[in-house]
mmCIF file of C-alpha atoms in Angstrom:
data_model
loop_
_atom_site.group_PDB
_atom_site.id
_atom_site.type_symbol
_atom_site.label_atom_id
_atom_site.label_comp_id
_atom_site.label_asym_id
_atom_site.label_seq_id
_atom_site.Cartn_x
_atom_site.Cartn_y
_atom_site.Cartn_z
ATOM 1 C CA MET A 23 -50.538 4.059 12.701
ATOM 2 C CA LEU A 24 -52.769 6.912 13.737
ATOM 3 C CA PHE A 25 -50.665 9.156 15.941
ATOM 4 C CA GLY A 26 -52.198 12.307 14.507
ATOM 5 C CA ALA A 27 -51.150 14.935 17.054
ATOM 6 C CA LEU A 28 -49.221 17.988 15.947
ATOM 7 C CA PHE A 29 -45.653 18.170 17.186
ATOM 8 C CA PHE A 30 -42.391 20.070 16.842
ATOM 9 C CA VAL A 31 -39.693 18.127 15.000
ATOM 10 C CA LEU A 32 -36.130 18.547 16.149
ATOM 11 C CA ALA A 33 -33.825 20.248 13.671
ATOM 12 C CA ALA A 34 -31.774 18.049 11.361
ATOM 13 C CA GLU A 35 -28.515 18.628 13.232
ATOM 14 C CA MET A 36 -30.078 16.983 16.291
ATOM 15 C CA GLY A 37 -31.519 14.015 14.401
ATOM 16 C CA CYS A 38 -31.021 10.287 14.811
ATOM 17 C CA THR A 39 -27.568 10.119 13.249
ATOM 18 C CA LYS A 40 -24.277 10.912 14.934
ATOM 19 C CA GLN A 41 -22.884 14.367 14.209
ATOM 20 C CA SER A 42 -19.480 15.810 15.088
ATOM 21 C CA LEU A 43 -19.632 18.001 18.180
ATOM 22 C CA ASP A 44 -19.392 21.722 17.489
ATOM 23 C CA TYR A 45 -17.055 23.113 20.147
ATOM 24 C CA ARG A 46 -18.685 26.509 19.755
ATOM 25 C CA LYS A 47 -21.939 25.059 21.079
ATOM 26 C CA ASN A 48 -22.957 24.049 24.572
ATOM 27 C CA GLU A 49 -23.881 20.483 23.647
ATOM 28 C CA GLY A 50 -23.026 16.827 24.036
ATOM 29 C CA PHE A 51 -23.515 13.603 22.104
ATOM 30 C CA VAL A 52 -26.336 11.288 23.219
ATOM 31 C CA ARG A 53 -27.167 7.708 22.329
ATOM 32 C CA ILE A 54 -30.311 6.086 23.744
ATOM 33 C CA ASP A 55 -30.617 2.390 22.903
ATOM 34 C CA LEU A 56 -34.129 0.995 23.152
ATOM 35 C CA LYS A 57 -34.724 -2.406 24.739
ATOM 36 C CA TRP A 58 -38.049 -3.681 23.451
ATOM 37 C CA PRO A 59 -39.912 -6.622 25.009
ATOM 38 C CA ALA A 60 -38.870 -10.057 23.765
ATOM 39 C CA GLY A 61 -40.368 -10.808 20.366
ATOM 40 C CA LYS A 62 -41.439 -7.204 19.747
ATOM 41 C CA THR A 63 -39.751 -5.207 16.984
ATOM 42 C CA PRO A 64 -41.655 -2.048 15.985
ATOM 43 C CA GLN A 65 -41.120 -0.209 12.733
ATOM 44 C CA SER A 66 -39.862 2.968 14.403
ATOM 45 C CA SER A 67 -39.803 5.007 17.613
ATOM 46 C CA ARG A 68 -40.799 8.519 18.660
ATOM 47 C CA PHE A 69 -38.969 10.490 21.365
ATOM 48 C CA TYR A 70 -40.354 13.438 23.325
ATOM 49 C CA PHE A 71 -37.581 15.429 25.041
ATOM 50 C CA TYR A 72 -38.426 17.830 27.889
ATOM 51 C CA PRO A 73 -35.492 20.169 28.763
ATOM 52 C CA GLN A 74 -35.209 21.007 32.453
ATOM 53 C CA GLU A 75 -34.142 24.337 33.962
ATOM 54 C CA ASP A 76 -30.411 23.644 33.586
ATOM 55 C CA VAL A 77 -30.673 23.442 29.756
ATOM 56 C CA ALA A 78 -29.769 27.045 28.936
ATOM 57 C CA ASP A 79 -29.989 26.668 25.144
ATOM 58 C CA ALA A 80 -33.485 25.156 25.039
ATOM 59 C CA SER A 81 -35.670 27.115 22.603
ATOM 60 C CA GLU A 82 -38.815 25.025 23.150
ATOM 61 C CA SER A 83 -40.504 23.524 26.209
ATOM 62 C CA PHE A 84 -40.313 20.161 24.429
ATOM 63 C CA PHE A 85 -39.310 18.711 21.082
ATOM 64 C CA VAL A 86 -40.025 15.508 19.198
ATOM 65 C CA VAL A 87 -37.730 13.261 17.195
ATOM 66 C CA ASP A 88 -38.808 10.319 15.040
ATOM 67 C CA CYS A 89 -36.134 7.617 15.070
ATOM 68 C CA PRO A 90 -35.505 4.021 14.009
ATOM 69 C CA ALA A 91 -36.595 1.244 16.325
ATOM 70 C CA ASP A 92 -33.118 0.879 17.812
ATOM 71 C CA GLY A 93 -33.214 4.349 19.395
ATOM 72 C CA TYR A 94 -31.906 7.923 19.319
ATOM 73 C CA SER A 95 -28.431 9.113 18.392
ATOM 74 C CA GLY A 96 -27.447 12.767 18.065
ATOM 75 C CA ASN A 97 -26.281 15.988 19.684
ATOM 76 C CA LEU A 98 -28.336 17.824 22.315
ATOM 77 C CA PRO A 99 -27.786 21.001 24.344
ATOM 78 C CA SER A 100 -26.100 19.996 27.603
ATOM 79 C CA GLY A 101 -28.228 19.622 30.717
ATOM 80 C CA THR A 102 -30.999 17.435 32.074
ATOM 81 C CA TYR A 103 -34.066 16.107 30.236
ATOM 82 C CA LYS A 104 -37.163 14.089 30.956
ATOM 83 C CA VAL A 105 -37.951 11.662 28.139
ATOM 84 C CA ILE A 106 -41.010 9.861 26.803
ATOM 85 C CA VAL A 107 -40.579 7.284 24.037
ATOM 86 C CA PHE A 108 -42.956 4.828 22.386
ATOM 87 C CA ASN A 109 -43.293 2.828 19.194
ATOM 88 C CA SER A 110 -44.711 5.142 16.557
ATOM 89 C CA ASP A 111 -46.576 2.358 14.721
ATOM 90 C CA ALA A 112 -49.071 1.710 17.533
ATOM 91 C CA ALA A 113 -52.560 1.619 15.995
ATOM 92 C CA ASN A 114 -55.690 3.570 16.924
ATOM 93 C CA VAL A 115 -54.043 5.843 19.500
ATOM 94 C CA ALA A 116 -52.815 9.452 19.617
ATOM 95 C CA ILE A 117 -51.055 11.754 22.072
ATOM 96 C CA ARG A 118 -52.401 14.947 23.667
ATOM 97 C CA ASN A 119 -51.283 17.521 26.252
ATOM 98 C CA GLU A 120 -47.747 16.630 25.216
ATOM 99 C CA SER A 121 -46.388 20.148 25.748
ATOM 100 C CA THR A 122 -45.459 19.092 29.316
ATOM 101 C CA TYR A 123 -44.012 15.830 30.592
ATOM 102 C CA ASP A 124 -46.525 15.628 33.448
ATOM 103 C CA GLY A 125 -49.476 16.376 31.189
ATOM 104 C CA ALA A 126 -48.818 14.015 28.284
ATOM 105 C CA GLU A 127 -51.485 11.366 27.686
ATOM 106 C CA ILE A 128 -51.927 8.656 25.116
ATOM 107 C CA TYR A 129 -55.587 8.128 24.292
ATOM 108 C CA VAL A 130 -57.569 5.689 22.212
ATOM 109 C CA LEU A 131 -59.199 7.153 19.131
ATOM 110 C CA SER A 132 -62.935 6.869 18.737
ATOM 111 C CA GLU A 133 -64.296 4.533 16.099
ATOM 112 C CA ALA A 134 -65.556 7.623 14.277
ATOM 113 C CA GLU A 135 -62.004 9.046 14.090
ATOM 114 C CA VAL A 136 -60.618 5.743 12.844
ATOM 115 C CA ALA A 137 -63.436 5.411 10.306
ATOM 116 C CA ALA A 138 -62.959 8.984 9.081
ATOM 117 C CA ALA A 139 -59.278 8.256 8.420
ATOM 118 C CA ALA A 140 -60.347 5.181 6.449
ATOM 119 C CA GLY A 141 -63.105 7.028 4.584
ATOM 120 C CA SER A 142 -65.982 5.166 6.271
ATOM 121 C CA ARG A 143 -68.438 5.786 9.104
ATOM 122 C CA ALA A 144 -68.817 4.265 12.592
ATOM 123 C CA GLY A 145 -70.718 4.651 15.852
ATOM 124 C CA GLY A 146 -69.892 6.234 19.195
ATOM 125 C CA TYR A 147 -67.404 3.774 20.687
ATOM 126 C CA ILE A 148 -63.664 3.880 21.189
ATOM 127 C CA ALA A 149 -61.472 1.691 19.009
ATOM 128 C CA GLN A 150 -59.299 -1.168 20.170
ATOM 129 C CA PRO A 151 -55.686 0.026 20.637
ATOM 130 C CA GLY A 152 -52.811 -1.620 18.816
ATOM 131 C CA ASP A 153 -49.543 -2.873 20.253
ATOM 132 C CA LEU A 154 -48.434 0.196 22.280
ATOM 133 C CA MET A 155 -45.082 0.087 24.121
ATOM 134 C CA LEU A 156 -44.033 3.069 26.261
ATOM 135 C CA ALA A 157 -41.077 4.214 28.388
ATOM 136 C CA THR A 158 -40.922 7.409 30.453
ATOM 137 C CA ALA A 159 -37.510 7.009 32.082
ATOM 138 C CA ILE A 160 -33.844 6.385 31.345
ATOM 139 C CA ASN A 161 -32.712 3.085 32.875
ATOM 140 C CA GLU A 162 -29.323 4.259 34.158
ATOM 141 C CA HIS A 163 -30.622 7.217 36.229
ATOM 142 C CA ASP A 164 -32.351 6.641 39.579
ATOM 143 C CA GLN A 165 -34.861 9.409 38.739
ATOM 144 C CA GLY A 166 -35.191 8.365 35.097
ATOM 145 C CA LEU A 167 -33.572 11.542 33.774
ATOM 146 C CA LEU A 168 -31.278 11.996 30.780
ATOM 147 C CA ASN A 169 -28.111 13.935 31.656
ATOM 148 C CA VAL A 170 -26.322 15.386 28.615
ATOM 149 C CA VAL A 171 -22.671 16.165 29.407
ATOM 150 C CA TYR A 172 -21.054 19.256 27.888
ATOM 151 C CA GLN A 173 -18.788 18.189 25.013
ATOM 152 C CA GLY A 174 -19.066 14.597 26.245
ATOM 153 C CA GLU A 175 -20.794 11.359 25.242
ATOM 154 C CA THR A 176 -23.808 9.936 27.049
ATOM 155 C CA LYS A 177 -24.828 6.368 26.238
ATOM 156 C CA VAL A 178 -27.906 5.034 28.029
ATOM 157 C CA THR A 179 -30.900 2.731 27.514
ATOM 158 C CA ALA A 180 -34.676 2.898 27.866
ATOM 159 C CA SER A 181 -37.096 -0.031 28.023
ATOM 160 C CA PRO A 182 -40.546 0.558 26.501
ATOM 161 C CA ALA A 183 -43.046 -1.756 28.194
ATOM 162 C CA PRO A 184 -46.298 -3.204 26.759
ATOM 163 C CA ARG A 185 -49.332 -1.064 27.648
ATOM 164 C CA VAL A 186 -52.155 -2.899 25.854
ATOM 165 C CA LYS A 187 -54.046 -5.643 27.665
ATOM 166 C CA ASN A 188 -55.877 -8.532 26.040
ATOM 167 C CA LEU A 189 -59.122 -10.220 26.973
ATOM 168 C CA ARG A 190 -60.517 -13.245 25.225
ATOM 169 C CA PHE A 191 -64.128 -14.358 25.537
ATOM 170 C CA LEU A 192 -65.003 -17.987 24.820
ATOM 171 C CA PHE A 193 -68.662 -18.735 24.074
ATOM 172 C CA LYS A 194 -70.458 -22.059 24.365
ATOM 173 C CA VAL A 195 -73.953 -22.000 22.863
ATOM 174 C CA ASP A 196 -76.804 -24.466 23.307
ATOM 175 C CA ASP A 197 -77.741 -25.725 19.830
ATOM 176 C CA ALA A 198 -75.258 -23.477 18.018
ATOM 177 C CA SER A 199 -76.743 -24.517 14.665
ATOM 178 C CA GLN A 200 -79.879 -22.550 15.526
ATOM 179 C CA VAL A 201 -78.255 -19.268 16.528
ATOM 180 C CA SER A 202 -75.492 -17.015 15.231
ATOM 181 C CA LEU A 203 -73.404 -14.851 17.553
ATOM 182 C CA THR A 204 -72.315 -11.839 15.486
ATOM 183 C CA GLY A 205 -70.578 -9.434 17.883
ATOM 184 C CA GLY A 206 -70.881 -7.389 21.013
ATOM 185 C CA THR A 207 -69.762 -4.492 23.186
ATOM 186 C CA LEU A 208 -67.838 -4.224 26.436
ATOM 187 C CA SER A 209 -68.144 -1.245 28.797
ATOM 188 C CA GLY A 210 -65.882 -0.204 31.669
ATOM 189 C CA VAL A 211 -62.912 0.348 29.330
ATOM 190 C CA SER A 212 -60.373 3.089 30.106
ATOM 191 C CA PRO A 213 -59.858 5.512 27.175
ATOM 192 C CA SER A 214 -56.426 6.973 28.001
ATOM 193 C CA LEU A 215 -53.041 6.494 29.650
ATOM 194 C CA HIS A 216 -51.143 9.159 31.610
ATOM 195 C CA CYS A 217 -47.584 8.769 30.330
ATOM 196 C CA ALA A 218 -45.554 9.917 33.355
ATOM 197 C CA SER A 219 -47.366 7.673 35.848
ATOM 198 C CA ALA A 220 -48.337 4.908 33.373
ATOM 199 C CA SER A 221 -51.805 4.963 34.972
ATOM 200 C CA CYS A 222 -55.051 4.764 33.019
ATOM 201 C CA ALA A 223 -57.961 7.169 33.346
ATOM 202 C CA PRO A 224 -60.903 5.970 35.497
ATOM 203 C CA THR A 225 -63.444 7.159 32.897
ATOM 204 C CA SER A 226 -65.604 4.353 31.516
ATOM 205 C CA GLU A 227 -65.995 3.945 27.747
ATOM 206 C CA GLN A 228 -67.309 1.179 25.490
ATOM 207 C CA VAL A 229 -65.603 -0.871 22.798
ATOM 208 C CA ASN A 230 -67.091 -2.966 19.995
ATOM 209 C CA PHE A 231 -65.789 -6.407 19.115
ATOM 210 C CA THR A 232 -66.437 -9.036 16.492
ATOM 211 C CA VAL A 233 -67.002 -12.737 17.063
ATOM 212 C CA LYS A 234 -65.563 -15.654 15.111
ATOM 213 C CA ALA A 235 -65.737 -19.423 15.245
ATOM 214 C CA SER A 236 -63.709 -20.831 18.120
ATOM 215 C CA SER A 237 -60.710 -23.087 17.692
ATOM 216 C CA GLU A 238 -60.926 -24.053 21.380
ATOM 217 C CA SER A 239 -62.360 -27.483 22.162
ATOM 218 C CA GLY A 240 -65.783 -27.224 23.794
ATOM 219 C CA TYR A 241 -66.526 -23.683 22.606
ATOM 220 C CA ASP A 242 -68.462 -22.480 19.566
ATOM 221 C CA PHE A 243 -67.400 -18.813 19.263
ATOM 222 C CA MET A 244 -64.664 -16.531 20.516
ATOM 223 C CA ALA A 245 -63.858 -12.821 20.652
ATOM 224 C CA GLU A 246 -60.540 -11.043 21.250
ATOM 225 C CA VAL A 247 -60.630 -7.576 22.814
ATOM 226 C CA SER A 248 -57.640 -5.268 23.352
ATOM 227 C CA VAL A 249 -57.818 -2.362 25.822
ATOM 228 C CA LEU A 250 -55.461 0.008 27.630
ATOM 229 C CA ASP A 251 -57.112 -1.148 30.853
ATOM 230 C CA LEU A 252 -60.417 -1.768 32.606
ATOM 231 C CA VAL A 253 -61.670 0.744 35.152
ATOM 232 C CA GLN A 254 -62.240 -0.313 38.752
ATOM 233 C CA PRO A 255 -65.260 -2.616 38.993
ATOM 234 C CA ASN A 256 -68.632 -1.539 40.287
ATOM 235 C CA THR A 257 -72.103 -2.928 39.674
ATOM 236 C CA GLY A 258 -73.219 -2.077 36.151
ATOM 237 C CA VAL A 259 -69.825 -0.765 34.988
ATOM 238 C CA HIS A 260 -68.459 -3.791 33.129
ATOM 239 C CA LEU A 261 -71.337 -4.861 30.928
ATOM 240 C CA LEU A 262 -70.915 -7.423 28.173
ATOM 241 C CA THR A 263 -73.641 -7.118 25.532
ATOM 242 C CA LEU A 264 -73.917 -9.770 22.814
ATOM 243 C CA THR A 265 -75.804 -9.542 19.535
ATOM 244 C CA LEU A 266 -77.315 -12.788 18.257
ATOM 245 C CA LEU A 267 -79.356 -13.787 15.210
ATOM 246 C CA ARG A 268 -82.308 -16.156 15.325
ATOM 247 C CA PRO A 269 -82.721 -18.731 12.538
ATOM 248 C CA ASP A 270 -85.040 -16.321 10.690
ATOM 249 C CA GLY A 271 -82.366 -13.616 10.769
ATOM 250 C CA THR A 272 -83.940 -11.347 13.363
ATOM 251 C CA PRO A 273 -81.401 -9.954 15.860
ATOM 252 C CA TYR A 274 -81.649 -9.707 19.627
ATOM 253 C CA GLN A 275 -79.274 -8.835 22.446
ATOM 254 C CA ILE A 276 -78.390 -10.217 25.845
ATOM 255 C CA THR A 277 -76.407 -8.328 28.499
ATOM 256 C CA MET A 278 -74.474 -9.622 31.505
ATOM 257 C CA ASP A 279 -72.648 -7.827 34.315
ATOM 258 C CA LEU A 280 -68.956 -8.815 34.494
ATOM 259 C CA SER A 281 -68.182 -6.673 37.562
ATOM 260 C CA ALA A 282 -67.671 -9.650 39.886
ATOM 261 C CA THR A 283 -65.443 -11.377 37.320
ATOM 262 C CA VAL A 284 -63.315 -8.263 36.758
ATOM 263 C CA ASN A 285 -63.002 -7.730 40.508
ATOM 264 C CA ASP A 286 -61.799 -11.323 40.932
ATOM 265 C CA ILE A 287 -59.209 -10.899 38.146
ATOM 266 C CA LEU A 288 -57.901 -7.709 39.769
ATOM 267 C CA ASN A 289 -57.709 -9.332 43.212
ATOM 268 C CA HIS A 290 -55.600 -12.168 41.817
ATOM 269 C CA ASN A 291 -53.212 -9.884 39.912
ATOM 270 C CA GLY A 292 -52.222 -7.139 42.320
ATOM 271 C CA GLY A 293 -55.059 -4.807 41.350
ATOM 272 C CA THR A 294 -54.420 -4.752 37.605
ATOM 273 C CA ILE A 295 -55.294 -6.722 34.487
ATOM 274 C CA PRO A 296 -52.260 -8.782 33.327
ATOM 275 C CA VAL A 297 -50.442 -7.390 30.296
ATOM 276 C CA THR A 298 -48.275 -10.250 29.115
ATOM 277 C CA ILE A 299 -50.791 -13.025 29.803
ATOM 278 C CA PRO A 300 -54.203 -12.741 28.093
ATOM 279 C CA VAL A 301 -57.274 -13.361 30.230
ATOM 280 C CA ASP A 302 -59.819 -15.961 29.057
ATOM 281 C CA ILE A 303 -63.427 -15.466 30.194
ATOM 282 C CA PRO A 304 -65.819 -18.308 29.267
ATOM 283 C CA VAL A 305 -69.481 -17.478 28.684
ATOM 284 C CA GLU A 306 -72.124 -20.198 28.360
ATOM 285 C CA LEU A 307 -75.344 -19.358 26.511
ATOM 286 C CA LYS A 308 -78.133 -21.720 27.558
ATOM 287 C CA LYS A 309 -81.460 -21.929 25.820
ATOM 288 C CA ILE A 310 -84.425 -21.225 28.076
ATOM 289 C CA GLY A 311 -87.653 -21.225 26.090
ATOM 290 C CA ASP A 312 -87.039 -19.390 22.846
ATOM 291 C CA GLU A 313 -84.193 -17.230 24.196
ATOM 292 C CA LEU A 314 -80.619 -17.723 25.313
ATOM 293 C CA LYS A 315 -79.501 -16.813 28.817
ATOM 294 C CA ALA A 316 -75.872 -16.090 29.691
ATOM 295 C CA ASN A 317 -73.773 -17.599 32.446
ATOM 296 C CA VAL A 318 -70.200 -16.371 33.050
ATOM 297 C CA GLY A 319 -67.759 -19.141 33.955
ATOM 298 C CA GLN A 320 -64.457 -19.106 35.847
ATOM 299 C CA TRP A 321 -61.851 -16.942 34.145
ATOM 300 C CA THR A 322 -58.340 -18.243 33.460
ATOM 301 C CA GLN A 323 -55.028 -16.763 32.297
ATOM 302 C CA GLY A 324 -54.047 -17.793 28.788
ATOM 303 C CA THR A 325 -50.627 -18.911 27.639
ATOM 304 C CA GLY A 326 -49.445 -15.436 26.596
ATOM 305 C CA GLY A 327 -46.288 -15.356 24.544
ATOM 306 C CA GLY A 328 -47.693 -12.671 22.277
ATOM 307 C CA THR A 329 -50.608 -14.820 21.084
ATOM 308 C CA LEU A 330 -54.143 -15.206 22.324
ATOM 309 C CA GLU A 331 -54.284 -18.907 23.046
#
């Protein structure tokens, strides 16, 4: 987990355990139960609370509480709050501009930042995000707000939703014994997510991926790529570059434009890449002379269920 942003931690009396209400204070008891997607159980959760104008006792514009995976339980000054919550064990991401609810963004760390944390070095690409799940609203309120009742008890729920999308590339290679596919890069990847709107930035970044032998019948290699999202397609935006090795060990690269494929996926899924169902994109590498040429096949939606199959 690489959420490295600085944050204010709520005082112990407002932590994730129930405390007796102090009748000298303008506060109420709050319990927020988290409903995670089926089959997903994170190690812990992180809440960002944003007091609104009716919270007279608020000393900060926001505060942060780290809690167990089941949610938050504690006393808060009475009034209305906006809330952001996510699983705090999501990998290769961090939060910024979190001092305001409308400004908070979750962004993917660069490979260099990830490598520095691990004591190694890497190039100028963004990393692949881990299993991020995010909620920015309380289920029981039509505007998603948390309403803390003076000297009362408020019991509500929030439902963090998956925010990482999965692509899988399947590669069929002419005479695979004579060539090795070692890895590649994909461009047109969004680097950040605006929390309040759950929309991804339109900026295009690149991500590296590794290739392994395929377990799929009819394919020689495969690669799994996780992203927050892909930006809107345009010619030359979504480029897939593959690195191959000739029998003598010398490397070379081939590049293909996936813009038409990405556009077709978006058109068939309401303008967005599916989250719960991975997308399979087959790529056939045919030998023409001494080189391989790429042909992108018809994409399909995988079986999902939390696995890339």
